PDB file of C-alpha atoms in Angstrom:
ATOM      1  CA  TYR N 106     110.289 110.462  78.569  1.00 49.00           C
ATOM      2  CA  SER N 107     109.690 110.567  82.267  1.00 72.00           C
ATOM      3  CA  GLU N 108     110.865 107.726  84.453  1.00 85.00           C
ATOM      4  CA  GLU N 109     107.285 106.490  84.746  1.00 83.00           C
ATOM      5  CA  ASP N 110     106.910 106.367  80.946  1.00 84.00           C
ATOM      6  CA  GLU N 111     110.078 104.311  80.714  1.00 89.00           C
ATOM      7  CA  VAL N 112     108.775 101.884  83.335  1.00 90.00           C
ATOM      8  CA  VAL N 113     105.473 101.530  81.462  1.00 88.00           C
ATOM      9  CA  HIS N 114     107.328 100.876  78.206  1.00 91.00           C
ATOM     10  CA  TYR N 115     109.546  98.274  79.891  1.00 92.00           C
ATOM     11  CA  LEU N 116     106.514  96.545  81.443  1.00 92.00           C
ATOM     12  CA  GLU N 117     104.709  96.484  78.088  1.00 93.00           C
ATOM     13  CA  VAL N 118     107.724  94.798  76.485  1.00 94.00           C
ATOM     14  CA  ALA N 119     107.927  92.329  79.387  1.00 94.00           C
ATOM     15  CA  ARG N 120     104.173  91.620  79.119  1.00 94.00           C
ATOM     16  CA  GLU N 121     104.473  90.823  75.433  1.00 94.00           C
ATOM     17  CA  ALA N 122     107.463  88.534  76.074  1.00 94.00           C
ATOM     18  CA  ALA N 123     105.591  86.757  78.883  1.00 93.00           C
ATOM     19  CA  ARG N 124     102.547  86.321  76.626  1.00 93.00           C
ATOM     20  CA  LYS N 125     104.649  84.847  73.785  1.00 94.00           C
ATOM     21  CA  ARG N 126     106.397  82.426  76.151  1.00 94.00           C
ATOM     22  CA  GLN N 127     103.099  81.560  77.886  1.00 91.00           C
ATOM     23  CA  MET N 128     104.425  82.634  81.286  1.00 91.00           C
ATOM     24  CA  GLN N 129     101.018  83.158  82.883  1.00 90.00           C
ATOM     25  CA  TRP N 130     102.296  84.022  86.364  1.00 90.00           C
ATOM     26  CA  ALA N 131     104.483  86.832  84.982  1.00 92.00           C
ATOM     27  CA  GLN N 132     101.886  88.065  82.502  1.00 93.00           C
ATOM     28  CA  THR N 133      99.213  88.303  85.201  1.00 93.00           C
ATOM     29  CA  ARG N 134     101.378  90.331  87.546  1.00 94.00           C
ATOM     30  CA  ILE N 135     102.696  92.602  84.801  1.00 95.00           C
ATOM     31  CA  CYS N 136      99.128  93.287  83.619  1.00 95.00           C
ATOM     32  CA  PHE N 137      98.182  94.106  87.207  1.00 94.00           C
ATOM     33  CA  LEU N 138     101.078  96.572  87.516  1.00 94.00           C
ATOM     34  CA  LEU N 139     100.263  98.178  84.164  1.00 95.00           C
ATOM     35  CA  GLY N 140      96.609  98.452  85.176  1.00 94.00           C
ATOM     36  CA  ARG N 141      97.509 100.143  88.443  1.00 92.00           C
ATOM     37  CA  MET N 142      99.833 102.575  86.673  1.00 92.00           C
ATOM     38  CA  CYS N 143      97.147 103.444  84.098  1.00 92.00           C
ATOM     39  CA  ALA N 144      94.537 103.923  86.829  1.00 91.00           C
ATOM     40  CA  LYS N 145      96.936 106.214  88.680  1.00 89.00           C
ATOM     41  CA  ARG N 146      97.240 108.311  85.499  1.00 89.00           C
ATOM     42  CA  LEU N 147      93.407 108.328  85.155  1.00 90.00           C
ATOM     43  CA  LYS N 148      93.518 106.176  81.995  1.00 92.00           C
ATOM     44  CA  TYR N 149      90.664 103.970  83.162  1.00 92.00           C
ATOM     45  CA  SER N 150      89.835 102.335  79.815  1.00 93.00           C
ATOM     46  CA  GLN N 151      93.407 101.133  79.368  1.00 93.00           C
ATOM     47  CA  ALA N 152      93.594 100.030  83.009  1.00 94.00           C
ATOM     48  CA  ARG N 153      90.375  98.038  82.560  1.00 93.00           C
ATOM     49  CA  VAL N 154      91.891  96.247  79.551  1.00 95.00           C
ATOM     50  CA  TYR N 155      94.968  95.235  81.563  1.00 95.00           C
ATOM     51  CA  PHE N 156      92.932  94.030  84.565  1.00 94.00           C
ATOM     52  CA  GLU N 157      90.580  92.033  82.339  1.00 93.00           C
ATOM     53  CA  GLU N 158      93.562  90.473  80.557  1.00 94.00           C
ATOM     54  CA  ALA N 159      95.081  89.476  83.900  1.00 94.00           C
ATOM     55  CA  LEU N 160      91.826  87.795  84.938  1.00 91.00           C
ATOM     56  CA  ILE N 161      91.610  85.943  81.618  1.00 92.00           C
ATOM     57  CA  VAL N 162      95.179  84.700  82.015  1.00 91.00           C
ATOM     58  CA  MET N 163      94.397  83.496  85.576  1.00 85.00           C
ATOM     59  CA  LYS N 164      91.541  81.372  84.158  1.00 81.00           C
ATOM     60  CA  GLY N 165      89.627  81.452  87.437  1.00 70.00           C
ATOM     61  CA  GLN N 166      92.431  79.865  89.446  1.00 74.00           C
ATOM     62  CA  PHE N 167      92.651  80.712  93.141  1.00 70.00           C
ATOM     63  CA  ARG N 168      96.384  80.207  93.669  1.00 77.00           C
ATOM     64  CA  ASP N 169      97.032  83.790  94.767  1.00 81.00           C
ATOM     65  CA  LEU N 170      93.914  85.018  96.554  1.00 82.00           C
ATOM     66  CA  PHE N 171      95.340  88.422  97.410  1.00 82.00           C
ATOM     67  CA  LEU N 172      96.203  89.106  93.753  1.00 86.00           C
ATOM     68  CA  LEU N 173      92.723  87.925  92.751  1.00 87.00           C
ATOM     69  CA  ILE N 174      91.158  90.261  95.321  1.00 84.00           C
ATOM     70  CA  ALA N 175      93.312  93.147  94.097  1.00 85.00           C
ATOM     71  CA  LEU N 176      92.392  92.482  90.452  1.00 88.00           C
ATOM     72  CA  TYR N 177      88.662  92.245  91.103  1.00 87.00           C
ATOM     73  CA  THR N 178      88.710  95.246  93.431  1.00 84.00           C
ATOM     74  CA  ASN N 179      90.519  97.455  90.948  1.00 88.00           C
ATOM     75  CA  LEU N 180      88.322  96.271  88.080  1.00 88.00           C
ATOM     76  CA  VAL N 181      85.108  96.933  90.018  1.00 85.00           C
ATOM     77  CA  ALA N 182      86.392 100.370  91.049  1.00 84.00           C
ATOM     78  CA  ILE N 183      87.014 101.223  87.398  1.00 89.00           C
ATOM     79  CA  TYR N 184      83.561  99.945  86.416  1.00 88.00           C
ATOM     80  CA  LEU N 185      82.089 102.188  89.120  1.00 83.00           C
ATOM     81  CA  LYS N 186      84.095 105.191  87.916  1.00 86.00           C
ATOM     82  CA  GLN N 187      82.958 104.546  84.338  1.00 88.00           C
ATOM     83  CA  LYS N 188      79.357 104.062  85.574  1.00 87.00           C
ATOM     84  CA  ASN N 189      79.263 100.622  83.979  1.00 85.00           C
ATOM     85  CA  LYS N 190      76.766  99.046  86.403  1.00 80.00           C
ATOM     86  CA  GLU N 191      76.079  96.061  84.129  1.00 82.00           C
ATOM     87  CA  LYS N 192      79.651  94.754  84.153  1.00 82.00           C
ATOM     88  CA  CYS N 193      80.076  95.802  87.779  1.00 78.00           C
ATOM     89  CA  SER N 194      77.121  93.733  88.940  1.00 76.00           C
ATOM     90  CA  ALA N 195      78.420  90.727  86.992  1.00 75.00           C
ATOM     91  CA  ILE N 196      81.528  90.457  89.189  1.00 80.00           C
ATOM     92  CA  PHE N 197      80.258  92.232  92.279  1.00 75.00           C
ATOM     93  CA  GLU N 198      79.245  89.048  94.094  1.00 76.00           C
ATOM     94  CA  LYS N 199      82.691  87.544  93.490  1.00 79.00           C
ATOM     95  CA  ILE N 200      84.541  90.506  94.967  1.00 78.00           C
ATOM     96  CA  ALA N 201      82.158  90.748  97.898  1.00 75.00           C
ATOM     97  CA  ALA N 202      82.671  87.056  98.682  1.00 79.00           C
ATOM     98  CA  LEU N 203      86.443  87.422  98.436  1.00 79.00           C
ATOM     99  CA  LEU N 204      86.601  90.584 100.550  1.00 76.00           C
ATOM    100  CA  PHE N 205      84.304  89.178 103.214  1.00 77.00           C
ATOM    101  CA  GLY N 206      85.659  85.634 103.179  1.00 78.00           C
ATOM    102  CA  ILE N 207      89.377  86.266 103.607  1.00 77.00           C
ATOM    103  CA  PRO N 208      90.123  87.048 107.266  1.00 72.00           C
ATOM    104  CA  ASN N 209      93.208  89.200 106.692  1.00 69.00           C
ATOM    105  CA  THR N 210      92.166  91.103 103.614  1.00 68.00           C
ATOM    106  CA  ILE N 211      94.737  93.759 102.790  1.00 65.00           C
ATOM    107  CA  CYS N 212      93.292  97.002 101.447  1.00 64.00           C
ATOM    108  CA  THR N 213      95.780  99.723 100.691  1.00 64.00           C
ATOM    109  CA  THR N 214      94.333 102.225  98.231  1.00 64.00           C
ATOM    110  CA  GLU N 215      91.352 104.474  97.663  1.00 69.00           C
ATOM    111  CA  MET N 216      90.171 102.076  94.933  1.00 70.00           C
ATOM    112  CA  GLU N 217      89.331  99.537  97.619  1.00 76.00           C
ATOM    113  CA  ALA N 218      87.500 102.229  99.598  1.00 81.00           C
ATOM    114  CA  GLU N 219      85.155 102.894  96.679  1.00 77.00           C
ATOM    115  CA  VAL N 220      84.347  99.212  96.298  1.00 78.00           C
ATOM    116  CA  LEU N 221      83.852  98.742 100.040  1.00 84.00           C
ATOM    117  CA  LYS N 222      81.523 101.753 100.208  1.00 87.00           C
ATOM    118  CA  TYR N 223      79.478 100.212  97.413  1.00 82.00           C
ATOM    119  CA  VAL N 224      79.427  96.893  99.311  1.00 84.00           C
ATOM    120  CA  LEU N 225      78.373  98.757 102.452  1.00 90.00           C
ATOM    121  CA  GLY N 226      75.529 100.416 100.595  1.00 90.00           C
ATOM    122  CA  ARG N 227      74.304  97.072  99.294  1.00 86.00           C
ATOM    123  CA  ALA N 228      74.527  95.575 102.788  1.00 88.00           C
ATOM    124  CA  VAL N 229      72.497  98.433 104.267  1.00 92.00           C
ATOM    125  CA  LEU N 230      69.854  98.169 101.538  1.00 92.00           C
ATOM    126  CA  SER N 231      69.527  94.425 102.081  1.00 91.00           C
ATOM    127  CA  GLU N 232      69.449  94.980 105.881  1.00 90.00           C
ATOM    128  CA  ASN N 233      72.267  92.466 106.383  1.00 88.00           C
ATOM    129  CA  LYS N 234      73.835  93.598 109.681  1.00 88.00           C
ATOM    130  CA  HIS N 235      76.713  91.102 109.558  1.00 84.00           C
ATOM    131  CA  ALA N 236      77.735  92.186 106.048  1.00 86.00           C
ATOM    132  CA  GLU N 237      77.378  95.815 107.129  1.00 90.00           C
ATOM    133  CA  ALA N 238      79.644  95.170 110.122  1.00 87.00           C
ATOM    134  CA  ARG N 239      82.279  93.455 107.944  1.00 86.00           C
ATOM    135  CA  ALA N 240      82.212  96.320 105.412  1.00 88.00           C
ATOM    136  CA  CYS N 241      82.516  98.901 108.203  1.00 90.00           C
ATOM    137  CA  PHE N 242      85.398  96.957 109.718  1.00 87.00           C
ATOM    138  CA  LEU N 243      87.268  96.768 106.406  1.00 87.00           C
ATOM    139  CA  LEU N 244      86.655 100.462 105.689  1.00 89.00           C
ATOM    140  CA  ALA N 245      87.835 101.476 109.162  1.00 87.00           C
ATOM    141  CA  LYS N 246      90.913  99.264 108.805  1.00 85.00           C
ATOM    142  CA  LEU N 247      91.678 100.774 105.399  1.00 86.00           C
ATOM    143  CA  HIS N 248      91.333 104.384 106.551  1.00 86.00           C
ATOM    144  CA  ILE N 249      93.429 103.769 109.665  1.00 84.00           C
ATOM    145  CA  SER N 250      96.160 102.117 107.582  1.00 83.00           C
ATOM    146  CA  LEU N 251      96.135 105.182 105.302  1.00 84.00           C
ATOM    147  CA  LYS N 252      96.248 107.436 108.410  1.00 84.00           C
ATOM    148  CA  GLN N 253      92.878 108.963 107.508  1.00 86.00           C
ATOM    149  CA  TYR N 254      91.541 108.906 111.037  1.00 83.00           C
ATOM    150  CA  ASP N 255      88.656 111.318 110.455  1.00 86.00           C
ATOM    151  CA  ASP N 256      87.407 109.088 107.639  1.00 88.00           C
ATOM    152  CA  ALA N 257      87.691 105.979 109.827  1.00 86.00           C
ATOM    153  CA  LEU N 258      85.699 107.444 112.708  1.00 87.00           C
ATOM    154  CA  PRO N 259      82.138 107.021 111.331  1.00 90.00           C
ATOM    155  CA  PHE N 260      82.816 103.398 110.411  1.00 91.00           C
ATOM    156  CA  ILE N 261      84.170 102.570 113.867  1.00 86.00           C
ATOM    157  CA  GLU N 262      81.205 104.312 115.488  1.00 85.00           C
ATOM    158  CA  ARG N 263      78.847 102.273 113.311  1.00 89.00           C
ATOM    159  CA  LEU N 264      80.764  99.092 114.166  1.00 85.00           C
ATOM    160  CA  GLN N 265      80.372  99.768 117.869  1.00 82.00           C
ATOM    161  CA  PHE N 266      76.655 100.414 117.366  1.00 85.00           C
ATOM    162  CA  LEU N 267      76.248  97.209 115.339  1.00 85.00           C
ATOM    163  CA  LYS N 268      78.166  95.235 117.971  1.00 79.00           C
ATOM    164  CA  ASN N 269      75.867  96.531 120.671  1.00 75.00           C
ATOM    165  CA  THR N 270      72.771  95.987 118.512  1.00 76.00           C
ATOM    166  CA  ILE N 271      73.284  92.490 117.166  1.00 71.00           C
ATOM    167  CA  MET N 272      75.644  91.161 119.839  1.00 65.00           C
ATOM    168  CA  LEU N 273      78.283  89.729 117.538  1.00 47.00           C
ATOM    169  CA  GLU N 274      80.478  87.098 119.142  1.00 49.00           C
ATOM    170  CA  SER N 275      83.670  88.491 120.633  1.00 46.00           C
ATOM    171  CA  ARG N 276      85.741  86.372 118.223  1.00 49.00           C
ATOM    172  CA  SER N 277      84.314  88.005 115.103  1.00 46.00           C
ATOM    173  CA  CYS N 278      84.043  91.604 116.294  1.00 46.00           C
ATOM    174  CA  LEU N 279      86.304  93.377 118.730  1.00 52.00           C
ATOM    175  CA  ASP N 280      85.381  96.017 121.264  1.00 59.00           C
ATOM    176  CA  PHE N 281      86.101  99.353 119.647  1.00 65.00           C
ATOM    177  CA  HIS N 282      85.960 101.605 122.720  1.00 63.00           C
ATOM    178  CA  PHE N 283      89.734 102.072 122.819  1.00 66.00           C
ATOM    179  CA  THR N 284      89.964 102.822 119.105  1.00 71.00           C
ATOM    180  CA  LEU N 285      87.089 105.273 119.381  1.00 68.00           C
ATOM    181  CA  GLY N 286      88.710 106.922 122.407  1.00 70.00           C
ATOM    182  CA  SER N 287      91.982 107.311 120.551  1.00 73.00           C
ATOM    183  CA  LEU N 288      90.302 108.838 117.502  1.00 71.00           C
ATOM    184  CA  TYR N 289      88.158 111.163 119.629  1.00 69.00           C
ATOM    185  CA  PHE N 290      91.292 112.283 121.455  1.00 70.00           C
ATOM    186  CA  GLN N 291      92.977 113.063 118.148  1.00 69.00           C
ATOM    187  CA  LYS N 292      89.941 115.134 117.158  1.00 70.00           C
ATOM    188  CA  CYS N 293      90.189 116.999 120.496  1.00 62.00           C
ATOM    189  CA  LEU N 294      86.977 115.482 121.820  1.00 58.00           C
ATOM    190  CA  PRO N 295      88.351 113.848 124.996  1.00 53.00           C
ATOM    191  CA  ASN N 296      85.024 113.856 126.865  1.00 56.00           C
ATOM    192  CA  LEU N 297      83.186 111.611 124.401  1.00 49.00           C
TER     193      LEU N 297
END
């Protein structure tokens, strides 16, 4: 067994113990960890089962919004990978509301990028400039946090364009000239 297999086995035993003792907090978090580990190993069907179990155990409670966002985001990303549009659309509005409604949403993986790109596409199709700006902001923030500056650049450029186009209030959208300048400098385009 590899170390990762041993961790998965330990978490499965802990999940079963938490389920038997009705320790919902522990069971939810263990299912989330198992789901993430399965998704990392490209076992999407098993990951989906763990994420769905975690959501069932939570029973729609909003005690830990960041965990709820992470669960929905990972579940939607798996539905998108499996091309399961029916189930994806059923929870899509929930994840969009959570991602857009929480001011300090923390996105840390490529799974979130897939969901946010899907949200961005829906915002563009519905011609909702504010939703498009929020999706671009979250995508830029995600790519910068992952040090993927080339991937962040188009979203920051679009944000600047949207800011200039729809004149968002300064409280809800920052001026991105300095960020753009920094990214252009890194790409060796100092004159832009």
